[in-house]
XYZ file of C-alpha atoms in Angstrom:
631
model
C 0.000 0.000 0.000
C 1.237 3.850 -0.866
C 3.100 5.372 1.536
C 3.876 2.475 3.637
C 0.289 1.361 4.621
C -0.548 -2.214 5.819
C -1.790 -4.542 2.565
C -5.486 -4.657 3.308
C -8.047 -2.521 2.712
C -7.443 1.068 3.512
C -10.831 2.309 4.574
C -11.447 -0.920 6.672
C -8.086 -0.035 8.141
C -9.202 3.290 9.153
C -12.385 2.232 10.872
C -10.123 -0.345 12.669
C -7.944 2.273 14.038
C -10.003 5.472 14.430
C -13.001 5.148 17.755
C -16.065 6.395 16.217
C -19.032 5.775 17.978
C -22.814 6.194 16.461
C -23.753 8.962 18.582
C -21.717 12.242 18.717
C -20.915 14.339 21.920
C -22.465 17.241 19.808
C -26.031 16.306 18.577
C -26.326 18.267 14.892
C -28.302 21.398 15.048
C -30.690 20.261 12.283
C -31.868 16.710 11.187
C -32.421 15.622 8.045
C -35.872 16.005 8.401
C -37.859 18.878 6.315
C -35.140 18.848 4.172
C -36.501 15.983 1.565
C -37.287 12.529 1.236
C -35.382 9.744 1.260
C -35.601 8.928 -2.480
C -32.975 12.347 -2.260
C -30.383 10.318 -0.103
C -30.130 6.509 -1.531
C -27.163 5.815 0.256
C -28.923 5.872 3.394
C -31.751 3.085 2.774
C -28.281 0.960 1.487
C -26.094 1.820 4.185
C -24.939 -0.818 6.704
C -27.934 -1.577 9.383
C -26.784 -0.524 12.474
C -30.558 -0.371 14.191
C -30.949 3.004 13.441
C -34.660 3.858 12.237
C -34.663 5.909 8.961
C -36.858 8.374 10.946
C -37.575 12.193 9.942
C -37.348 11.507 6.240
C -40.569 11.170 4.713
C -41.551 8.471 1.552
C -39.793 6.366 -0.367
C -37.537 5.973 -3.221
C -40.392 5.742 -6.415
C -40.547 2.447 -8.257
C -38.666 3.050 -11.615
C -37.123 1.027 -14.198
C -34.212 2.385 -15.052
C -33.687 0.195 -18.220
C -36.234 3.085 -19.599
C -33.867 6.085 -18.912
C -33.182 7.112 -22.139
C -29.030 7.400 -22.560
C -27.720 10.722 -23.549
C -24.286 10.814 -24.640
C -21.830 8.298 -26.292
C -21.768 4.726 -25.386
C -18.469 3.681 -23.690
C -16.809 0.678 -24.853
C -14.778 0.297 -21.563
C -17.983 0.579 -18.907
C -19.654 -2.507 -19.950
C -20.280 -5.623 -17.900
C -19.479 -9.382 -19.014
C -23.671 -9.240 -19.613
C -23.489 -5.808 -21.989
C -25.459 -3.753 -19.344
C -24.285 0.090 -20.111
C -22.728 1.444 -17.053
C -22.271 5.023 -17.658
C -23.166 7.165 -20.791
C -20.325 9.139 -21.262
C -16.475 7.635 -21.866
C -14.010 7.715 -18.711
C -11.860 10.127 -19.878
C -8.292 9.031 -18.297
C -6.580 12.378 -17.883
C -9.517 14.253 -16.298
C -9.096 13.238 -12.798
C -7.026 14.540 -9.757
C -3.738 12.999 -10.520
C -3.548 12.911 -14.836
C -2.035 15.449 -17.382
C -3.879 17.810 -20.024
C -5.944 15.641 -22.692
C -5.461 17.368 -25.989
C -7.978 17.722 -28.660
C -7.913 15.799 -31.996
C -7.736 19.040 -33.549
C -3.747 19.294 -31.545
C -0.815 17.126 -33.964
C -0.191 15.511 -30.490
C -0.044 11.548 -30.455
C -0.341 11.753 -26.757
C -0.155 14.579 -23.868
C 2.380 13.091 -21.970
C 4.363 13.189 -25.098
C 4.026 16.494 -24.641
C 6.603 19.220 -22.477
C 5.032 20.555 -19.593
C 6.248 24.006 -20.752
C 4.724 23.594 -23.774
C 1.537 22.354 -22.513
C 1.357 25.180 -20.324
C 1.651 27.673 -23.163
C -0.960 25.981 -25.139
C -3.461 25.135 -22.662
C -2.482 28.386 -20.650
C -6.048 29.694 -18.841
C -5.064 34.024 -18.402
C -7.962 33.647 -15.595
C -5.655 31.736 -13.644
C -2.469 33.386 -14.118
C -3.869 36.519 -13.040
C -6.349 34.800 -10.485
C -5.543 37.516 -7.313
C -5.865 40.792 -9.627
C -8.979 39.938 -10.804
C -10.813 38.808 -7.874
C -9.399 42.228 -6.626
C -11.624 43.995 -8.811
C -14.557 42.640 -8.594
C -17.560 44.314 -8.372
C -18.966 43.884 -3.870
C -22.323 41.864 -3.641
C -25.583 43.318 -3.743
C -27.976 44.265 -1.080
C -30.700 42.006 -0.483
C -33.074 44.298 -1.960
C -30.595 45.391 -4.742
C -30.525 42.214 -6.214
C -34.775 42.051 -5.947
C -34.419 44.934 -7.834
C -32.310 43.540 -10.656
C -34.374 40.581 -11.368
C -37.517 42.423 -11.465
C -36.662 44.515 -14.081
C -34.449 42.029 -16.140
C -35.983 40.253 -18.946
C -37.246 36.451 -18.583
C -34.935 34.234 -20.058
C -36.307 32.070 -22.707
C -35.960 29.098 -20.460
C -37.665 29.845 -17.746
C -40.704 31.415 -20.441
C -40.264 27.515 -21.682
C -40.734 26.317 -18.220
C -43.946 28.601 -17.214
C -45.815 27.025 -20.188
C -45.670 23.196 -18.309
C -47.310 22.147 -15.871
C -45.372 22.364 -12.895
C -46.028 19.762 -10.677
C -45.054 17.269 -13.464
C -42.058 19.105 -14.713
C -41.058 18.707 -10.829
C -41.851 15.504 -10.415
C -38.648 12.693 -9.943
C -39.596 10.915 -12.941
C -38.594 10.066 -16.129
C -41.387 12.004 -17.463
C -40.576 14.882 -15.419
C -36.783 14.783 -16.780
C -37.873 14.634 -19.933
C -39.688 17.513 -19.735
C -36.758 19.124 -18.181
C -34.341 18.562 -20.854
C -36.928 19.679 -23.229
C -36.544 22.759 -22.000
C -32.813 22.839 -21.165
C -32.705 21.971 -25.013
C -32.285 25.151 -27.039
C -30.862 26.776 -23.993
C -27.763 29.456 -24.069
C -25.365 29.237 -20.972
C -22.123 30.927 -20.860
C -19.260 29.627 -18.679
C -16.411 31.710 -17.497
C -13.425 29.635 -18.401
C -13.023 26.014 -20.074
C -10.928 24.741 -17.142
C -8.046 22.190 -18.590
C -9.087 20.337 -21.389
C -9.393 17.340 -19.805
C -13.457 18.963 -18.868
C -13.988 18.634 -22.555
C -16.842 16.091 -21.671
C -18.765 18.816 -19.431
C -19.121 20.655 -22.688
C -19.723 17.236 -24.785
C -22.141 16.362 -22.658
C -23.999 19.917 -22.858
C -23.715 19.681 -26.670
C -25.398 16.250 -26.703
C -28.613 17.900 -24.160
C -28.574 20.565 -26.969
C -27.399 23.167 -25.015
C -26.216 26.400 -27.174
C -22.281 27.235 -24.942
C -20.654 30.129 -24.616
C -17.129 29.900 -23.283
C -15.323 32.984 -22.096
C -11.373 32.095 -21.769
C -7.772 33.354 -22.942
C -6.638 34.094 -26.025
C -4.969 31.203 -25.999
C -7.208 28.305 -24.584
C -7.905 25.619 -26.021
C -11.629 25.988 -26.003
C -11.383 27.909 -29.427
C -11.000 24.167 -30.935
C -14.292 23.063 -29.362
C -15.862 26.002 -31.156
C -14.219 24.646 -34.455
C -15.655 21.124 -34.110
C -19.260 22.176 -33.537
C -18.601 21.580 -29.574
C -19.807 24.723 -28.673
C -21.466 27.800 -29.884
C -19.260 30.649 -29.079
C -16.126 31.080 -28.067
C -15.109 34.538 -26.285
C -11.365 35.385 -26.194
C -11.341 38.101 -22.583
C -7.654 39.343 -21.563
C -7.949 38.625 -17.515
C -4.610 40.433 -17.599
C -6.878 43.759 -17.564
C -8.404 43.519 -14.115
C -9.925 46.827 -13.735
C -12.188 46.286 -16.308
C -12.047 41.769 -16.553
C -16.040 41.815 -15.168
C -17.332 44.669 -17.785
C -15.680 42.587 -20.552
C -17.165 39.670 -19.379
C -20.501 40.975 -19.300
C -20.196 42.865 -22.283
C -19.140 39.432 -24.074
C -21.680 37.692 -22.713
C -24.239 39.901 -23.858
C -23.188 40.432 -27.327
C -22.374 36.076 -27.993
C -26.166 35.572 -26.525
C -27.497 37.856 -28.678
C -26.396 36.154 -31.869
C -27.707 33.178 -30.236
C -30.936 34.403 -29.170
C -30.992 35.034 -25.628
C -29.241 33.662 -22.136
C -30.607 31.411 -19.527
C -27.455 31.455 -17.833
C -23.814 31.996 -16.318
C -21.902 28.950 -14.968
C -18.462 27.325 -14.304
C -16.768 24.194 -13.450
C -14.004 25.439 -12.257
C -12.994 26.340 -8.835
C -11.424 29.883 -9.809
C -14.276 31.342 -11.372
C -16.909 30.665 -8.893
C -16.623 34.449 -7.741
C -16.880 35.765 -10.684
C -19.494 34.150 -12.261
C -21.666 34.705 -8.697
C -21.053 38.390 -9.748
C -22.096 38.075 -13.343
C -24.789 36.285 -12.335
C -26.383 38.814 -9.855
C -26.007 41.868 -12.283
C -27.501 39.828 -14.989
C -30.452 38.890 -12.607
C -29.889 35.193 -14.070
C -30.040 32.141 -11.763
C -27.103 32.202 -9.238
C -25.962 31.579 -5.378
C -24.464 35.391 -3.876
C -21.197 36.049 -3.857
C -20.950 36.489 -0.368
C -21.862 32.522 0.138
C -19.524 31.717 -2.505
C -16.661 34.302 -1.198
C -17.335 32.663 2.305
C -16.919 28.893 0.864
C -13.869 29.732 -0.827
C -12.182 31.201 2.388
C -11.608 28.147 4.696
C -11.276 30.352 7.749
C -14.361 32.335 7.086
C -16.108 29.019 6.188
C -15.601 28.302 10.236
C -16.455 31.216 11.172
C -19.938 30.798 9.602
C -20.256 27.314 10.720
C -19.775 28.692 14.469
C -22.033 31.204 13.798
C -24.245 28.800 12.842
C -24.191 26.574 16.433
C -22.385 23.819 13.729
C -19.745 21.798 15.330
C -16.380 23.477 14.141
C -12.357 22.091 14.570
C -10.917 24.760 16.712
C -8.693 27.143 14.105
C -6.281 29.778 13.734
C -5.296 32.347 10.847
C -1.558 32.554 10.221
C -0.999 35.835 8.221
C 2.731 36.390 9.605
C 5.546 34.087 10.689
C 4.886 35.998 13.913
C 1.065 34.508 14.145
C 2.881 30.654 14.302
C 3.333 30.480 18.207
C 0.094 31.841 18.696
C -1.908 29.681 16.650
C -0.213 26.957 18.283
C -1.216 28.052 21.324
C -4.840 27.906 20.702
C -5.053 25.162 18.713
C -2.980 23.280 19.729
C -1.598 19.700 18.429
C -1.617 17.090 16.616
C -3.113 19.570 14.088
C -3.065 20.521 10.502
C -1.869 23.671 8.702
C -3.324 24.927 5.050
C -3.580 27.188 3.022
C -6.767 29.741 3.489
C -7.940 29.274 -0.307
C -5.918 26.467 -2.281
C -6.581 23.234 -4.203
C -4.871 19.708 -3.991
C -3.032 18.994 -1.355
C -0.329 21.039 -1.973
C 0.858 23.217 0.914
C -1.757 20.995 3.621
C 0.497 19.016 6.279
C -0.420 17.108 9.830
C 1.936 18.660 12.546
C 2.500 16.926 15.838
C 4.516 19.977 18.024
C 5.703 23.270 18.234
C 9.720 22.345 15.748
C 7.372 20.748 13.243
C 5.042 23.764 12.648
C 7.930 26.024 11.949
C 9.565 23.999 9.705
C 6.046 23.611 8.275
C 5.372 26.529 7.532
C 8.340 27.512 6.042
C 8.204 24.717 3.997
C 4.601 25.738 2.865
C 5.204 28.968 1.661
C 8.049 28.197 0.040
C 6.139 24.919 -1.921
C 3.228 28.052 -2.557
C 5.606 30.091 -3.773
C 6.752 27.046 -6.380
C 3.214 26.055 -6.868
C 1.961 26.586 -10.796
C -0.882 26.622 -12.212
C -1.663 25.260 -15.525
C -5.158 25.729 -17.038
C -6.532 26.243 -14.225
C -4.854 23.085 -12.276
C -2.520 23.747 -9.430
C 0.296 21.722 -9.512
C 3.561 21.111 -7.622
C 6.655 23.285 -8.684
C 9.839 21.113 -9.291
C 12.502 21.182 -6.080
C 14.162 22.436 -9.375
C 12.834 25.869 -8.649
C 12.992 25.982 -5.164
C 15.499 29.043 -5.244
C 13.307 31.030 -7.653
C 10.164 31.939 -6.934
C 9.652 33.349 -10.149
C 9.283 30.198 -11.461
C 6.075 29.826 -9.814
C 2.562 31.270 -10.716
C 0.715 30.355 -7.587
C 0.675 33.378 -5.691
C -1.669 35.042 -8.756
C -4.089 32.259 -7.739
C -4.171 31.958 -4.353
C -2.725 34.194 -1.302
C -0.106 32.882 0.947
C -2.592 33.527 4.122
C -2.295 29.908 6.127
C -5.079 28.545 8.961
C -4.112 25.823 11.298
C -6.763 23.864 12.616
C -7.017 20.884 14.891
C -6.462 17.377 13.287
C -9.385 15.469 12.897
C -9.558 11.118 13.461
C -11.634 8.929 11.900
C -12.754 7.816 8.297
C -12.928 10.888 5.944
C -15.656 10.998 2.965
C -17.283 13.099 0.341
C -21.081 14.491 0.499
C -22.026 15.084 -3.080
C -25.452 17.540 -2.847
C -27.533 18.780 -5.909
C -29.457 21.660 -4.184
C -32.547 23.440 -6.353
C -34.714 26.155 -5.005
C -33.362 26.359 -1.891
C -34.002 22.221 -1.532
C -31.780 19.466 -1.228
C -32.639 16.945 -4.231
C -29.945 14.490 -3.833
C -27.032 13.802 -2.180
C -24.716 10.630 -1.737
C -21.780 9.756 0.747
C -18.778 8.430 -1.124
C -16.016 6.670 1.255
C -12.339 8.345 0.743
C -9.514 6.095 2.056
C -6.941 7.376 4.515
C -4.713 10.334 2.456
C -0.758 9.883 2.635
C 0.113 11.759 5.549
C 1.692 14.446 6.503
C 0.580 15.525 2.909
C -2.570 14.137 2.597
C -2.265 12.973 -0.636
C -5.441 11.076 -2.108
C -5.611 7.522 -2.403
C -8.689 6.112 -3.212
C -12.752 6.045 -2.890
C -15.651 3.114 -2.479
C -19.156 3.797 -2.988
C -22.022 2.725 -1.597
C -19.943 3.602 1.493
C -19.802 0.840 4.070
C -20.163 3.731 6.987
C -22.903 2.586 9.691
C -26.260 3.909 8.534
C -26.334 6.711 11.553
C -22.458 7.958 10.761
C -23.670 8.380 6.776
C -26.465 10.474 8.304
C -24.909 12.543 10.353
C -22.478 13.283 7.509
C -25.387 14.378 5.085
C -26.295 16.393 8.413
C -23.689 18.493 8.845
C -23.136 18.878 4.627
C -26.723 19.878 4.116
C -26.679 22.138 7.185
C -22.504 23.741 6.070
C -23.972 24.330 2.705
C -27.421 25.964 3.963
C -25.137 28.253 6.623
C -23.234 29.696 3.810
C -25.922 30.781 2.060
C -26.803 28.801 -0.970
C -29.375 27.978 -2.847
C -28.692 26.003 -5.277
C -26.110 24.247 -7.577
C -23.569 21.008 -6.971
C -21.284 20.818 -4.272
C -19.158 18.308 -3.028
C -18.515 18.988 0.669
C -15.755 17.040 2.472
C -15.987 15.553 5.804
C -14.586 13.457 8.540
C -16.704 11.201 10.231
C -14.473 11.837 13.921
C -14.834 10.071 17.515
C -16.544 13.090 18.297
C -19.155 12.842 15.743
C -19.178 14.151 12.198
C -16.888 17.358 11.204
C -16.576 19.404 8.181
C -13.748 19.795 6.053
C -14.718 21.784 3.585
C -17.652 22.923 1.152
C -16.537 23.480 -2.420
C -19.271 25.093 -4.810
C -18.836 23.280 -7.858
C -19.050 19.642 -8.878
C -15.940 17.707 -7.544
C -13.379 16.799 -10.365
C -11.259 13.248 -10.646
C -13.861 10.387 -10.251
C -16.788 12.327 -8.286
C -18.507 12.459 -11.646
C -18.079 9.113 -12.959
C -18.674 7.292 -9.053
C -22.420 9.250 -8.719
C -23.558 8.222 -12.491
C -22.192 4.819 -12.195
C -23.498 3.893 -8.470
C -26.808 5.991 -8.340
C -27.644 6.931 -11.957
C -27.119 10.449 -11.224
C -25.505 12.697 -13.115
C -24.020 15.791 -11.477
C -23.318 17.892 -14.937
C -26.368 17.968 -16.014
C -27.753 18.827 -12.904
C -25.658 21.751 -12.779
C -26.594 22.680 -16.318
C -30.134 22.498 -15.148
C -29.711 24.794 -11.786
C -27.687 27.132 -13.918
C -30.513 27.964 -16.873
C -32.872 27.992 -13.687
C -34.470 24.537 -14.316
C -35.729 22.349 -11.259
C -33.302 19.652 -10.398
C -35.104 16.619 -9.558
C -32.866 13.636 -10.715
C -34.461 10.529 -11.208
C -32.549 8.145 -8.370
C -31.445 4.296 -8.827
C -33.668 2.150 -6.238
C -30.410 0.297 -5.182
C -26.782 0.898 -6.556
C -26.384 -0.032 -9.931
C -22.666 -0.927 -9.123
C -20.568 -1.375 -6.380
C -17.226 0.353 -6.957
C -13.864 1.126 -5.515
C -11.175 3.251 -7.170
C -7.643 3.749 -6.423
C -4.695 5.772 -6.936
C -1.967 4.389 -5.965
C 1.104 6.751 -4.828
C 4.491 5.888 -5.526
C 6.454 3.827 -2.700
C 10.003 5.384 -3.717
C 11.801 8.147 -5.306
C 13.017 7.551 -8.740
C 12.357 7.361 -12.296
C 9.857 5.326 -13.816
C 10.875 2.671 -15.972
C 7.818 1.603 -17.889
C 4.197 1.523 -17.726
C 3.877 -2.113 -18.714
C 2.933 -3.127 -15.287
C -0.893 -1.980 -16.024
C -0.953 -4.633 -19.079
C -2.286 -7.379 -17.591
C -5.312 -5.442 -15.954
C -6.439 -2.744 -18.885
C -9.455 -5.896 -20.358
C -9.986 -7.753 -17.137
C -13.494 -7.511 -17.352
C -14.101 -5.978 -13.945
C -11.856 -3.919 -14.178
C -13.087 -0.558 -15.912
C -9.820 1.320 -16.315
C -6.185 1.200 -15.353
C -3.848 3.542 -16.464
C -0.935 5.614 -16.071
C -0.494 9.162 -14.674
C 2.640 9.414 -15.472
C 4.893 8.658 -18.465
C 7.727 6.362 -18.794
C 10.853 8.376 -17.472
C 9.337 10.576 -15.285
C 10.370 11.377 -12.251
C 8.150 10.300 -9.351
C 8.698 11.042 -5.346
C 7.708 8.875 -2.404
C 6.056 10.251 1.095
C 9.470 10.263 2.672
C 10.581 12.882 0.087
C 7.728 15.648 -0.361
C 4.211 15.379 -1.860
C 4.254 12.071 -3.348
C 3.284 11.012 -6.723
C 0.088 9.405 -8.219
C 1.393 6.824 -10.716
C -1.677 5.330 -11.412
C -5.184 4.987 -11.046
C -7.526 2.024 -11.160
C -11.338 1.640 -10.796
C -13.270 -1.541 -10.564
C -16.733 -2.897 -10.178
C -17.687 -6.360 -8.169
C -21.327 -7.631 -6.771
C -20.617 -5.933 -3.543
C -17.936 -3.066 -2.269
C -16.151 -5.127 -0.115
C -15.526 -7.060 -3.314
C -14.683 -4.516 -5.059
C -12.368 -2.749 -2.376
C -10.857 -6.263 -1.715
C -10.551 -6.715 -5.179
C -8.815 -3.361 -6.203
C -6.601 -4.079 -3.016
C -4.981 -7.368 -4.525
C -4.425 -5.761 -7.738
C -2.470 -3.165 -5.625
C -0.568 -5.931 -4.251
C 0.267 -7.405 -7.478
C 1.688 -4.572 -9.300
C 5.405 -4.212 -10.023
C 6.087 -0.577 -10.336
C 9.236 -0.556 -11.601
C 10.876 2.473 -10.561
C 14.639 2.995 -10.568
C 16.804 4.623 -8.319
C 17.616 8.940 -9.156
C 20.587 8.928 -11.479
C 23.743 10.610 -9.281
């Protein structure tokens, strides 16, 4: 196992170790009652039975054939069973997730992207937004007053959409059927929704699977992005070149481009993104456009992990006890009050990069240092944050981090236990679904990713709790609708929040909630964004049982070959297993720094422990061959 972790199941190993008891010393403030039925939370009537009633949630999960659900998209040839049942209708793209390079389009004279030089690739697939991330967020406009915002949508004109929508009748258009999503996507068909940067292009299936609902896309990027090709192929409708270089006036020529693309198109239903950087922005476009959006104050508040606590507190929501660290001077204090073991992060970040477990007082200063100075490295490439090379470590102008995110740190208290995600689809102001994936234990003192199982195999009272305290984080920050995929830790004191991020979680957080539940995440976004009630149509039990891995490497070196994947890529439960890195890379063990994903495997059995026993002995089997750093 990565990072020198016993050979058996990592999540099993976790529960093993960690005490966490079925009822927490701090009750949550609000149940899951009034907040939907339980045909919203299918994890729940599958979780382990641990006595617990499934009181407070009302009904049942509808009967429905899902053989009936009409496919939208492209049929996979790699996400079928022995039997031919369709898993999934969209292909698993294997360099979209956490760990994998840029995927280049067709249109690119590229054989492969790892073939490709990560300086070049970050010229080509360069995102301006994200190189000058800080100045622009700088500029942006300040929310508007409750009553400004009434004031805005009153007098703006109704998108066609929601015109389309009035003429149905409601209660079946809002029904969790496959009537009612029919009627949905009727009117989501036709629809014109801009989004504020492509991300990297391995999102190219968001914008795919848009094309294939018949929505009409508008993307606003660089010069340079690679979302001009999409354009080319028919992809999407527009594509909008903005210079994010020119802060002062970035949210004027977003609006202004915006405007002028959806009037050749014949109107706008909406503003959305998928990626992490944009969120404020589009929550500003949004508002002044009196279009379908959360505030930016919630999203300003989710996107600032210390303010995030703060709310929570506010809130009477249990909270890790937490410290900002604006100044080397603000270490021994923050130690003070929080005290150890405990963790120290970056205020606003992504990955793992720059987040470290501490144990005492020597450990948090070299810490610290050692996380500015990694920030300072840090790049980002369309949009991705990614290590800088130890390469660089004596220029920080090698870095383009601190444009994206500000070297402000938090340490908080470390939290035990199992950690998981919440995945949430909220619609006018209701919860409509949400799903508890299991994470396995993260690589410390990094906490580097390893791998996910869903169903989860969490006690049937934990999983609650957890959907708890993500419905209630989520409703404290202010939002109203949208995807989110809110991290938590199930802890011997009950369950704790990590953190809320509004967007749609990126590696397999897609693929795991279409391929276990049926439900799929972008076009429920789509649908909040153009102002369309979510109500996705839920699987009755999981339609597979999955576990997925990425396995870190075990030692610094180069990698030899990536040969050792052969004998897995057809097995037939086995729906992909590939590389993340090429042949003669360099890749960097726990002991080292942030280790390195070197590959990543997903797999389907008749039940999860099957699956996560399964994926396990695969694990064990491989022969990584890495070889020692030339000297």
């Amino acid at each position: 196992m990565s990072g020198g972790a016993p050979k058996k199941s990592l999540l099993s190993a976790a529960l093993s170790g960690a005490p966490t008891p079925t009822t927490p010393a701090v009750p949550p403030t609000v149940g899951l009652s009034g907040l939907g039925s339980l045909e919203a939370f299918p994890c729940l009537l599958h979780a382990p039975d641990d006595g617990t009633a499934l009181d407070g949630i009302v009904g049942g999960i509808e009967s429905m054939d899902l053989s009936k659900v009409h496919v939208v998209g492209s049929v996979p040839t790699n996400t079928m069973l022995p039997n031919g049942k369709q898993l999934a209708d969209y292909p698993l793209d294997p360099y979209r997730r956490r760990g994998g390079k840029e995927c280049l389009s067709s249109s690119f004279s590229v054989t492969s992207p790892m073939s490709m030089g990560e300086d070049k690739m970050g010229h080509m697939l360069s995102c301006s937004l994200s190189q000058h991330y800080e100045a622009v967020m700088g500029s942006l406009p300040k929310g508007l007053t409750s009553d400004e915002r009434l004031r805005v949508r009153q007098s703006a004109p109704m998108s066609p959409a929601v015109g389309s929508l009035k003429q149905l009748p409601q209660d079946k258009v809002g029904a969790r059927t496959i009537e009612g999503r029919k009627l949905r996507r009727s009117v989501l068909k036709g629809s014109v929704i801009a989004f504020v940067t492509a991300g990297y292009s391995g999102k190219r299936f968001i914008f795919e699977k848009a094309a294939e609902l018949g929505v009409k896309c508008i993307v606003l990027d660089g010069p340079d992005s690679w979302a001009q090709l999409m354009q080319r192929e028919g992809v999407i409708a527009k594509f909008c070149p903005i210079d994010f270089s020119d802060a002062e006036h970035v949210f004027e020529n977003c609006r202004k481009a915006i405007r002028a693309a959806s009037a050749e198109l014949g109107g706008l239903d909406g503003i959305t993104t998928f990626c992490e950087m944009a969120v404020p922005l589009v929550a500003r476009l949004t508002e002044a456009l009196g279009l379908p959006g959360n505030t930016p104050d919630a999203v300003d508040a989710a996107r600032d992990k210390y303010t995030t606590r703060t709310c929570l507190a506010q809130a009477g929501l249990p909270t890790p006890r937490n410290s900002r660290i604006s100044a080397p001077g603000d270490v021994a204090a923050a130690a003070a009050h929080v005290g150890f073991p405990s963790v120290i992060k970056p205020v606003s970040g992504a990955a793992s990069i720059g987040v470290i477990r501490v144990d005492n007082e020597e450990q948090l200063q070299k810490a610290y240092e050692r996380v500015v100075r990694d920030l300072s490295r840090a790049k980002v490439v369309a949009g991705a944050l990614v290590e800088g090379n130890e390469e660089d470590e004596d220029d920080a102008a090698a870095g383009n981090a601190g444009s994206w995110i500000k070297v402000e740190l938090m340490l908080e208290e470390y939290l035990d236990g199992p950690e998981v995600d919440c995945d949430l689809v909220v619609s006018e102001g209701r919860i409509v679904y949400g799903a508890v994936t299991d994470n396995w234990p993260t690589v410390e003192p990094y906490f580097n990713e390893t791998g996910s199982n869903c169903p989860s195999i969490l006690p049937r009272q934990q999983q609650k709790e957890l959907l708890e305290l993500s419905v209630n984080s989520v409703k404290a920050l202010g939002f109203t609708m949208g995807v989110f995929h809110v991290e938590c830790k199930y802890t011997s004191r009950g369950a704790r929040l990590i953190e809320v991020n509004a967007r749609m979680g990126g590696g397999p957080v897609r693929d795991t909630n279409l391929l276990v539940w049926g439900v799929d995440l972008v076009e429920e976004h789509l649908m909040t964004s153009a102002g369309i009630p979510a109500r996705p149509p839920v699987a009755q039990r999981p339609l597979v049982q999955m576990a997925e891995y990425s396995i870190n490497a075990k030692r610094t070196g180069i990698l030899r070959s990536t040969s050792f994947l052969d004998k897995w890529v057809k097995h037939p439960d086995v729906l992909y297993a590939r590389a993340l890195v090429e042949a003669g890379s360099k890749v960097v063990c726990v002991a080292d720094g942030l280790p390195t994903w070197v590959c990543e495997l997903m797999v389907v059995k008749p039940t999860v422990q099957e699956a996560i026993d399964f994926i396990n002995s695969i694990e064990a089997d491989l022969d990584i061959p890495i070889d020692p750093l030339p000297k």
